[in-house]
XYZ file of C-alpha atoms in Angstrom:
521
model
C 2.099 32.639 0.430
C 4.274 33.622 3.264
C 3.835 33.014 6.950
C 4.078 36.604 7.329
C 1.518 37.652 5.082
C -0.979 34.696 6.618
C -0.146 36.730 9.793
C -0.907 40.016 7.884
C -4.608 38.792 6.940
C -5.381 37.306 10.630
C -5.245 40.795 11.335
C -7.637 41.625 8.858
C -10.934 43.308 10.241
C -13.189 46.528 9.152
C -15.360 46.879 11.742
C -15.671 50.351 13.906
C -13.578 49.806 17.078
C -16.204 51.041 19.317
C -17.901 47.397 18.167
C -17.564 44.343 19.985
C -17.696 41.080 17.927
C -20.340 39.927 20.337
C -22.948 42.585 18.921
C -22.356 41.979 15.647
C -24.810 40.743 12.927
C -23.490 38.403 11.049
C -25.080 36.613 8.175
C -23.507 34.188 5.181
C -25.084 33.096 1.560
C -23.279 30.167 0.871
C -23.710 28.768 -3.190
C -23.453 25.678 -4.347
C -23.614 24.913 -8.365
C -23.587 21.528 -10.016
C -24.465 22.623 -13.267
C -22.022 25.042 -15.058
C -22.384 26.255 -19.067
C -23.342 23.236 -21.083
C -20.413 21.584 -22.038
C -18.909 21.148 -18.473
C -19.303 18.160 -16.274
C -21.511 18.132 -13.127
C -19.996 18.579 -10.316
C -21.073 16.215 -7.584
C -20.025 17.592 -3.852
C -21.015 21.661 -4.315
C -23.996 21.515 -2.831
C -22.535 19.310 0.265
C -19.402 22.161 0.141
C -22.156 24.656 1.414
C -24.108 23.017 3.299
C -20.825 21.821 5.111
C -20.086 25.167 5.956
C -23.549 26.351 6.871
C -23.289 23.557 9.452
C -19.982 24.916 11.300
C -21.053 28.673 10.617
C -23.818 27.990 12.558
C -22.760 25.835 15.376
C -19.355 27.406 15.602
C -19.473 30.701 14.091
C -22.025 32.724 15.576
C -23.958 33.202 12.568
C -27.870 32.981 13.776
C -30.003 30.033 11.352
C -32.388 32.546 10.249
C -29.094 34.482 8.778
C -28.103 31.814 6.807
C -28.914 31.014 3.086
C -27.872 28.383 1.338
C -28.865 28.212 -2.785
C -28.435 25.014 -4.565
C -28.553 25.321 -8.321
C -29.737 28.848 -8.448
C -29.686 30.822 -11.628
C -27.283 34.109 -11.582
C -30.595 36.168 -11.334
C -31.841 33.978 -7.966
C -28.222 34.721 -6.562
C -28.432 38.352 -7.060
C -31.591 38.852 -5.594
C -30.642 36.771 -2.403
C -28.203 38.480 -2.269
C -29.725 42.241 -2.291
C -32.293 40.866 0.361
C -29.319 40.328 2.404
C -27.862 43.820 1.907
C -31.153 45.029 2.742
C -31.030 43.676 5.816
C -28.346 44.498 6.845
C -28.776 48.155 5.761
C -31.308 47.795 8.875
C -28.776 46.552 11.100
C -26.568 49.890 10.695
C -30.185 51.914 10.854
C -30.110 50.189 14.461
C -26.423 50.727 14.864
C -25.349 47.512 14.736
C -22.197 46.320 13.365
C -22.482 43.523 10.988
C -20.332 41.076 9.228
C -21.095 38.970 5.446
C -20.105 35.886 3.970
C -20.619 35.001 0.548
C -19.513 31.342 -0.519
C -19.978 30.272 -4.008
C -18.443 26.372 -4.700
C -19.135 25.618 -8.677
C -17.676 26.276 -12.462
C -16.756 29.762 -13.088
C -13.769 30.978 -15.039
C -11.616 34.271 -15.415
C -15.197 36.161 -16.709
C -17.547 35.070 -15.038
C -19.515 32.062 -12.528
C -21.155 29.252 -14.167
C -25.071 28.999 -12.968
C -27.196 26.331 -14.625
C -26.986 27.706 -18.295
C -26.600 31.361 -17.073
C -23.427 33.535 -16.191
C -23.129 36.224 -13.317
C -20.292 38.224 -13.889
C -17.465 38.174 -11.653
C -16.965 41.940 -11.240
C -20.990 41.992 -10.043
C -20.557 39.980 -7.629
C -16.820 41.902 -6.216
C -19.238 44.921 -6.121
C -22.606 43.409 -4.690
C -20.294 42.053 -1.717
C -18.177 44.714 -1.359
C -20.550 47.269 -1.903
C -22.604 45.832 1.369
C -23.116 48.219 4.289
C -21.702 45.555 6.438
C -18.433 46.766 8.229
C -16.789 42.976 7.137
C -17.394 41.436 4.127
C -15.530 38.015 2.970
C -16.085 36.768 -0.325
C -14.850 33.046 -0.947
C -14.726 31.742 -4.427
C -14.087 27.789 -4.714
C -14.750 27.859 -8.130
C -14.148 24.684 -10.310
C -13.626 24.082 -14.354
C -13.746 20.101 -13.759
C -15.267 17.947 -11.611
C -13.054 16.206 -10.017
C -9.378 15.599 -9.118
C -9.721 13.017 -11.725
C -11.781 14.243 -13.981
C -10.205 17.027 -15.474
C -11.039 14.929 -19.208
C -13.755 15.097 -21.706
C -14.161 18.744 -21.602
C -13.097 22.219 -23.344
C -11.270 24.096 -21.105
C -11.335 27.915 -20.483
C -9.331 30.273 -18.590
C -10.100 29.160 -14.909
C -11.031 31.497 -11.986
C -8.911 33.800 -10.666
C -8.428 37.112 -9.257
C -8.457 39.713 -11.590
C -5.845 41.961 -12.153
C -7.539 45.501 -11.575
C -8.184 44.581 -8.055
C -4.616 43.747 -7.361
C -3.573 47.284 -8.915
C -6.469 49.458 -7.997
C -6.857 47.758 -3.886
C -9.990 46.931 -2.531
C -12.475 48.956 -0.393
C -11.987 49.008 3.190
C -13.037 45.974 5.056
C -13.560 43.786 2.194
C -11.374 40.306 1.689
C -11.209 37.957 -0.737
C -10.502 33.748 -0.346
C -9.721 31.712 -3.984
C -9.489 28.199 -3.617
C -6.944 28.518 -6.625
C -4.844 30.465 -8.272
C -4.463 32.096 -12.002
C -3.613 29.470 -14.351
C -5.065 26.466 -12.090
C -8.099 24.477 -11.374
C -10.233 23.958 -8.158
C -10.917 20.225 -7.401
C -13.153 18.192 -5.811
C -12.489 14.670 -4.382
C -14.858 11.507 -4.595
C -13.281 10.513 -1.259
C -13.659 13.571 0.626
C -17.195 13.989 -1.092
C -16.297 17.550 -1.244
C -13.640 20.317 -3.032
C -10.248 20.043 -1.434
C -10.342 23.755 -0.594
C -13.423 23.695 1.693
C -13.354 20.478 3.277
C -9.761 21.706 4.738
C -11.706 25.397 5.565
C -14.067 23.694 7.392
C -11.933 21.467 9.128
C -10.002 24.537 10.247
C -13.004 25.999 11.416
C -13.625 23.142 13.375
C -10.672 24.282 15.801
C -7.894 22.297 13.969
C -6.536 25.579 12.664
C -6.420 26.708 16.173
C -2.907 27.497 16.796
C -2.897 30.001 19.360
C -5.184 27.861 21.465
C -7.292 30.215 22.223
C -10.361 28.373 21.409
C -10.809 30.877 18.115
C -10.079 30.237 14.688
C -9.691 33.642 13.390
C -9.953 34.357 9.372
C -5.603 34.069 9.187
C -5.896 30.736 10.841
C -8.389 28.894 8.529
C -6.841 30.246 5.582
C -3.582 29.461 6.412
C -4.373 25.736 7.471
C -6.841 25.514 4.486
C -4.221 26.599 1.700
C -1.375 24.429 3.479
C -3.250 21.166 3.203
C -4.870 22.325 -0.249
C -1.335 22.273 -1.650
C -0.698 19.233 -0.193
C -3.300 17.508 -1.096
C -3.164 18.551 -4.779
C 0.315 17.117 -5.152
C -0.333 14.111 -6.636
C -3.713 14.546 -8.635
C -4.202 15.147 -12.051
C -5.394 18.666 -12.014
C -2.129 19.541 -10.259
C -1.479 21.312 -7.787
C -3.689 24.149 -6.292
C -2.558 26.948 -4.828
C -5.191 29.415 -2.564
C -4.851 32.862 -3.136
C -6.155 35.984 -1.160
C -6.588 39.564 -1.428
C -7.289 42.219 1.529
C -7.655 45.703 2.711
C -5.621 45.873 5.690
C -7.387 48.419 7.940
C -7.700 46.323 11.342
C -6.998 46.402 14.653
C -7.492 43.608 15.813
C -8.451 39.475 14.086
C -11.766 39.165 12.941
C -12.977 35.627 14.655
C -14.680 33.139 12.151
C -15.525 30.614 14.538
C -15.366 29.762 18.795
C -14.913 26.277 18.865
C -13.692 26.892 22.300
C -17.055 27.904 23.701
C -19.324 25.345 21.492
C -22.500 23.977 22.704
C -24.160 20.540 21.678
C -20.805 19.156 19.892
C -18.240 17.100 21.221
C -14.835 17.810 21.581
C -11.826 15.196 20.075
C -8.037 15.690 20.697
C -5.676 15.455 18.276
C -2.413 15.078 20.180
C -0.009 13.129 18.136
C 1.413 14.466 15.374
C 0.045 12.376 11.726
C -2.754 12.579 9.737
C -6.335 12.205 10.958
C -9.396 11.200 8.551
C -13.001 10.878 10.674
C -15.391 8.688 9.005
C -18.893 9.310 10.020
C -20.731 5.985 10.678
C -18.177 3.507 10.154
C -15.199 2.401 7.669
C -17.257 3.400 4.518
C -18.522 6.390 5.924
C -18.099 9.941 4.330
C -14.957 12.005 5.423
C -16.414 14.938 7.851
C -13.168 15.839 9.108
C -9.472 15.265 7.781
C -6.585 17.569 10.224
C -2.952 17.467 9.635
C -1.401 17.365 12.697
C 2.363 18.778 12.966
C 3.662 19.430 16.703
C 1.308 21.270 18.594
C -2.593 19.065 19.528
C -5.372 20.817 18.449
C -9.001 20.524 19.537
C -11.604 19.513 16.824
C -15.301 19.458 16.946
C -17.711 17.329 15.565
C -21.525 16.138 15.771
C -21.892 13.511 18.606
C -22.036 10.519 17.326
C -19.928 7.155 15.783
C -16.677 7.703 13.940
C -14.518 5.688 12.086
C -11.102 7.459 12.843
C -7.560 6.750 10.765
C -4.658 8.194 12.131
C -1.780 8.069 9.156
C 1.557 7.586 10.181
C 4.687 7.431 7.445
C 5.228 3.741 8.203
C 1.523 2.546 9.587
C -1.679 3.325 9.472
C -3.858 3.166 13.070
C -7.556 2.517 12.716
C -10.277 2.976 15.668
C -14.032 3.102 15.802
C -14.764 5.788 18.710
C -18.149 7.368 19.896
C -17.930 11.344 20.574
C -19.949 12.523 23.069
C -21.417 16.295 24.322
C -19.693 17.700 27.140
C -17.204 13.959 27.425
C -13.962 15.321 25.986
C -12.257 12.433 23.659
C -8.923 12.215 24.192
C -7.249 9.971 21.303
C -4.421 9.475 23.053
C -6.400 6.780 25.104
C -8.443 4.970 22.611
C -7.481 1.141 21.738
C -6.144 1.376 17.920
C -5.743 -1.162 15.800
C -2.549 -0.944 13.585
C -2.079 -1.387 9.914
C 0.989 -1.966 8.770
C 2.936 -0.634 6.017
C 2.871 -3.625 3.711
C -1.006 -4.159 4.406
C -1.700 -0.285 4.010
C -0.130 -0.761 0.502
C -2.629 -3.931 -0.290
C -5.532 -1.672 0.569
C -4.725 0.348 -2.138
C -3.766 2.978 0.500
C 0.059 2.772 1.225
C 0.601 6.000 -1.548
C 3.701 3.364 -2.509
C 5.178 -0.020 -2.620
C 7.124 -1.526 0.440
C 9.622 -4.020 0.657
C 10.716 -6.518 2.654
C 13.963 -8.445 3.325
C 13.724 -12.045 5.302
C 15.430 -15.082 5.926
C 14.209 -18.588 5.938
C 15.272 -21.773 7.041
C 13.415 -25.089 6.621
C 13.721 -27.721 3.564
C 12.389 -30.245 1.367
C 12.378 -33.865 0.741
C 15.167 -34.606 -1.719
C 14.803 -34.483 -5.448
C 17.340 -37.631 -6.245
C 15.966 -41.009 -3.948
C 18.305 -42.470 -1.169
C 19.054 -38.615 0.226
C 17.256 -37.876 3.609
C 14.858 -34.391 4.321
C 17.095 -31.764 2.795
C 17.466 -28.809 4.837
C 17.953 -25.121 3.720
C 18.414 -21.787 3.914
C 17.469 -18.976 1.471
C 17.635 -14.828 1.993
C 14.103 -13.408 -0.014
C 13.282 -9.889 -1.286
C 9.457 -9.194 -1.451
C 7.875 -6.279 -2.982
C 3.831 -5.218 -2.185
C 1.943 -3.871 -4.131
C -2.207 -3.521 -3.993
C -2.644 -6.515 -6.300
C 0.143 -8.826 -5.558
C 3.448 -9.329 -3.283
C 6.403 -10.351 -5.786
C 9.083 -12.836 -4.423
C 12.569 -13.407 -5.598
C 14.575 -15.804 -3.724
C 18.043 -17.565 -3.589
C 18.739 -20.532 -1.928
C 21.683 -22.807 -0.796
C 20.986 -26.682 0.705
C 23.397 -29.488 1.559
C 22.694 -33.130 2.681
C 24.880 -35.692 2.724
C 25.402 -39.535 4.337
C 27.807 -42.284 4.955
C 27.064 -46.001 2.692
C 29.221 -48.412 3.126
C 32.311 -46.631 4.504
C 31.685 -44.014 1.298
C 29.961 -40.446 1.426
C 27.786 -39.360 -0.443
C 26.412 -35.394 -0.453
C 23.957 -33.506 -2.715
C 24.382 -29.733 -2.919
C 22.217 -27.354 -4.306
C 21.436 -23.842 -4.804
C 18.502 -22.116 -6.360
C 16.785 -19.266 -8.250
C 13.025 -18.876 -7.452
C 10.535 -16.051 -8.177
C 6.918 -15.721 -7.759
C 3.829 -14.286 -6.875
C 1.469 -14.111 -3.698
C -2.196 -12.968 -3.155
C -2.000 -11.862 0.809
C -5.060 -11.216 2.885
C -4.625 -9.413 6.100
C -6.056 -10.811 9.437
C -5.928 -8.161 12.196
C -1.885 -8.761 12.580
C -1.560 -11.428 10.928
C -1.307 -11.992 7.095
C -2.507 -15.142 5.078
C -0.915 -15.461 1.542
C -0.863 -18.635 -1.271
C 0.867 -18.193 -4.684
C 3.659 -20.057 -6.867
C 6.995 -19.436 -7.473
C 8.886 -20.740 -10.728
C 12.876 -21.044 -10.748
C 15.637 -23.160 -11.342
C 18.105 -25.549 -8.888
C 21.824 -26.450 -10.231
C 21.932 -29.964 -8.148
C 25.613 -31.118 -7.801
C 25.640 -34.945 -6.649
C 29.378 -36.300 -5.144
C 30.742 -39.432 -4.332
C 33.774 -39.220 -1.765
C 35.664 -42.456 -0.696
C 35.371 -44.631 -3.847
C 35.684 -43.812 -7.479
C 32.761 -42.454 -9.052
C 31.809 -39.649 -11.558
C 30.338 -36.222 -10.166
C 27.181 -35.811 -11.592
C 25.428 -32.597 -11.910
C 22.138 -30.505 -13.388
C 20.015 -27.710 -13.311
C 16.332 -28.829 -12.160
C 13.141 -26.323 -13.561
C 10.922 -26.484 -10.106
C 7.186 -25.301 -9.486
C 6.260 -24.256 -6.039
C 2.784 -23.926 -4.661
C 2.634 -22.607 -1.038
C 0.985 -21.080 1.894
C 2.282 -19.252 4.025
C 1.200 -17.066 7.032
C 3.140 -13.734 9.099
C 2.639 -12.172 11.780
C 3.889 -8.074 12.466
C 5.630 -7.117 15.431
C 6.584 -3.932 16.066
C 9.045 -1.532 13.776
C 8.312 -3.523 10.809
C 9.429 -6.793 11.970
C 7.558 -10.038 11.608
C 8.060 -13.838 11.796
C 6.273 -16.131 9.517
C 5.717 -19.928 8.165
C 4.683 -21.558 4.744
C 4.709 -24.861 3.699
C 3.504 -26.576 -0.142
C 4.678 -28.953 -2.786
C 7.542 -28.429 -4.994
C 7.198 -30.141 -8.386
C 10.915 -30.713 -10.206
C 11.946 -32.233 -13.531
C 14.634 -34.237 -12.879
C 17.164 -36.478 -14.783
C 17.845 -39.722 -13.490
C 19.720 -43.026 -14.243
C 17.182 -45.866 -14.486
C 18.253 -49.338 -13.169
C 19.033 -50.350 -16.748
C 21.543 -47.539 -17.027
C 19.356 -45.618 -19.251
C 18.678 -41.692 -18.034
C 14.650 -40.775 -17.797
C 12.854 -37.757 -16.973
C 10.675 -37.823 -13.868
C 8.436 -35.152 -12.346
C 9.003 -35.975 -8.038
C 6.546 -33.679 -6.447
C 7.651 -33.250 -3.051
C 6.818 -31.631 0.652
C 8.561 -28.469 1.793
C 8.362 -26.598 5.125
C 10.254 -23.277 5.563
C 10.069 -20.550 8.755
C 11.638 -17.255 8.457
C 12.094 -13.301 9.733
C 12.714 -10.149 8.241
C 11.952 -6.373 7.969
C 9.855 -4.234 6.152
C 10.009 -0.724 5.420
């Protein structure tokens, strides 16, 4: 969809100009369905999609409790006679001339026919003309409507033709003041997330309608706003799942004068108010670290205002080389600027462990340190060796080359050993705060080149198979950077000549200390 056609349907509105939004009625049936025909999965978050909404209608929207029905599991003859009570009210609103606006939500299975009730089918053309054929001046119809039950669970199932708009009401037009939100479009499937604990489409509605879509900072979210925000950060979201990606559709009748206003998060009472001034992506757990998502906002340039329930959050603010992490408490009336709070970062590298980084990292270091010798009569060894790394969430790989020299003087004679190795291995890291604590092994190979200089004597040379157990500990700095230390035992097989003259095989296992730099990215 185009920015200028989001702009078109923020302009959206039926209602008889004479009306001010403040005297209008406005009332919402929000739907949410589990169970779909027999031989599709159960959806898990569709109820928690409307009550979700319900929640922000309510505080946020101007839509009065007693105007507000949710239906959980109905059967398509429930949700046609809840919704005909409705339209009978608000038949007596216009009796009383009063202008009145309708929202009907439906989050479940449905497909290009027809939405899936428990076992029983209400045709999708009924339910165009119930809504649209409402004496309210504005009516919205939004249609989240899933064939799977999750991003990844789009398996074990006989797929139909999904939801979408039908044709006839692209080529025929719609009746004045009537719109109409899909959470996909033709050809695709709606999704819901185990880790939002909700569809993508209306956990990034409501989030809009908690003020995030507010771009005009007017403290509104009008209907162009949400949408736009929700379908942006739908698509995203989708990229990478396995139902692909979803794109939100629309359809209008563009009579309007003026926005029609969703929600005033501007004006709230009895929420608190969090700003989102840096630019990243935010995640609010309610409760603490294993808490439910309640509110995830993509941030861009401009801050935007969100508001939530007073109360503990777990907050994660995603950056494209760290993640920050914060617990904050949001309180009525006490503005929370999170610019200000204390945030603990998480690297890159210890995002990826978490299982959380999207993608590997790397790192690039350099080491110096050393081990005791592998031939006797040589002193500590010292070297230096340049090591790759690569994290993943299970393990960080090493590969490493090194280069070590040691030599001394015997009776007016040198003697030097030179070596240089090829080691790779494998590390199990924990993260500490900013530190990280690792052990592993690393398996390679040393060519060891012994000389005698100052009295004849035969060079003698071989390549050594080495085991190395270690531990080793780093701490970040900024940028990427961080210094670290590891130390362990490095067992070698190693040829030697044995005082008779004869050559043996001997296993040395000896002491190694190493401390080192590098980058990650």
């Amino acid at each position: 969809m185009s920015r200028l056609a989001a702009l078109a349907l923020g302009a959206w509105l039926a209602v008889a100009p004479a009306a001010s939004e403040a005297s209008q009625a406005r009332y919402a049936l929000l739907v949410g369905a589990h169970k779909g025909n027999a031989d599709e999965p159960r959806l898990y978050f569709a109820g928690r999609d409307a009550e979700r909404l319900r929640e922000v209608l309510v505080t946020l929207g101007d839509f009065p409790q007693e105007n507000v029905t949710v239906l959980t599991d109905p059967s398509a003859d429930r949700m046609r006679t809840a919704l005909a009570r409705m339209n009978a009210r608000i038949r007596e609103e216009v009796a009383h001339d009063r202008s009145s606006v309708l929202l009907v939500f439906y989050s479940g299975h449905a497909d290009a026919e027809s939405l899936h009730l428990g076992g029983t089918l209400l045709p999708w053309e009924e339910l165009r003309n119930l809504t649209s054929g409402s004496a309210a001046a504005a009516r919205l119809l939004v249609v989240d409507a899933c064939r799977s039950g999750q991003a990844t669970r789009v398996k074990g199932t006989k797929l139909t033709a999904p939801f979408a708009l039908p044709p006839d009401v692209e080529s025929h037009g719609l009746p004045e003041g009537f719109a109409i939100l899909s959470s996909s479009a033709a050809g695709e499937s709606a999704q819901e997330s185990d880790t939002l604990q909700g569809s993508f489409f209306t956990h990034h509605l409501v989030a809009a309608l908690r003020g995030v879509a507010d771009t005009s900072s007017d403290g509104l979210v009008s209907l162009g706003e949400a949408y736009q925000y929700a379908a942006d950060r739908t698509v995203a979201s989708t990229v990478a799942t396995v139902g692909g990606v979803q794109h939100p559709t629309y359809l209008y009748e563009l009579k309007g004068r003026s926005e029609l206003v969703l929600t005033r998060p501007g004006r709230s009472q009895g929420l608190a108010a969090v700003r989102l001034e840096d630019a990243g992506q935010y995640f609010f757990r309610q409760g603490g670290r294993d808490g439910p998502v309640v509110l995830e906002a993509g941030i861009s340039q401009e801050a935007r205002t969100a508001r939530l329930v007073p109360g503990a959050y777990f907050v994660q603010h995603r950056l494209p080389d760290r993640l920050r992490e914060a617990r904050v408490v949001a309180e009525e009336g006490k503005p929370l600027a999170l610019s200000h709070v204390s945030w603990s970062v998480v690297e890159l590298d210890q995002l990826v462990r978490k299982g959380g980084g999207g993608r590997s990292t790397w790192t690039l270091s350099g080491w110096g340190g050393g081990a005791a010798s592998l031939l006797e009569g040589y002193p500590f060894s010292p070297a230096g060796a340049v090591q790759v790394s690569l994290d993943t969430s299970a393990l960080t790989l090493d590969a490493q080359v090194e280069l070590a020299r040691v030599g001394f003087m015997q009776d007016r004679f040198e003697r030097r050993l030179t070596s240089a190795a090829v080691r790779a291995g494998a590390r199990k890291v924990f993260d500490v705060g900013l530190f990280s604590l690792s052990g592993g092994v690393r398996v390679g190979a040393t060519y060891v080149d012994q000389r005698f200089f100052g009295r004849t004597a035969p060079r003698n040379w071989q390549v050594v198979p080495q085991l190395d157990t270690l531990l080793r500990a780093d701490l970040h700095l900024p940028r990427g950077f961080f210094v670290g230390a590891e130390a362990g035992v490095r067992a070698s097989r190693v040829r030697v000549l044995s005082t008779l003259g004869r050559e043996e095989v001997r296993t040395p296992v000896t002491p190694m200390l190493a401390a080192g730099t590098g980058l990650r990215w």
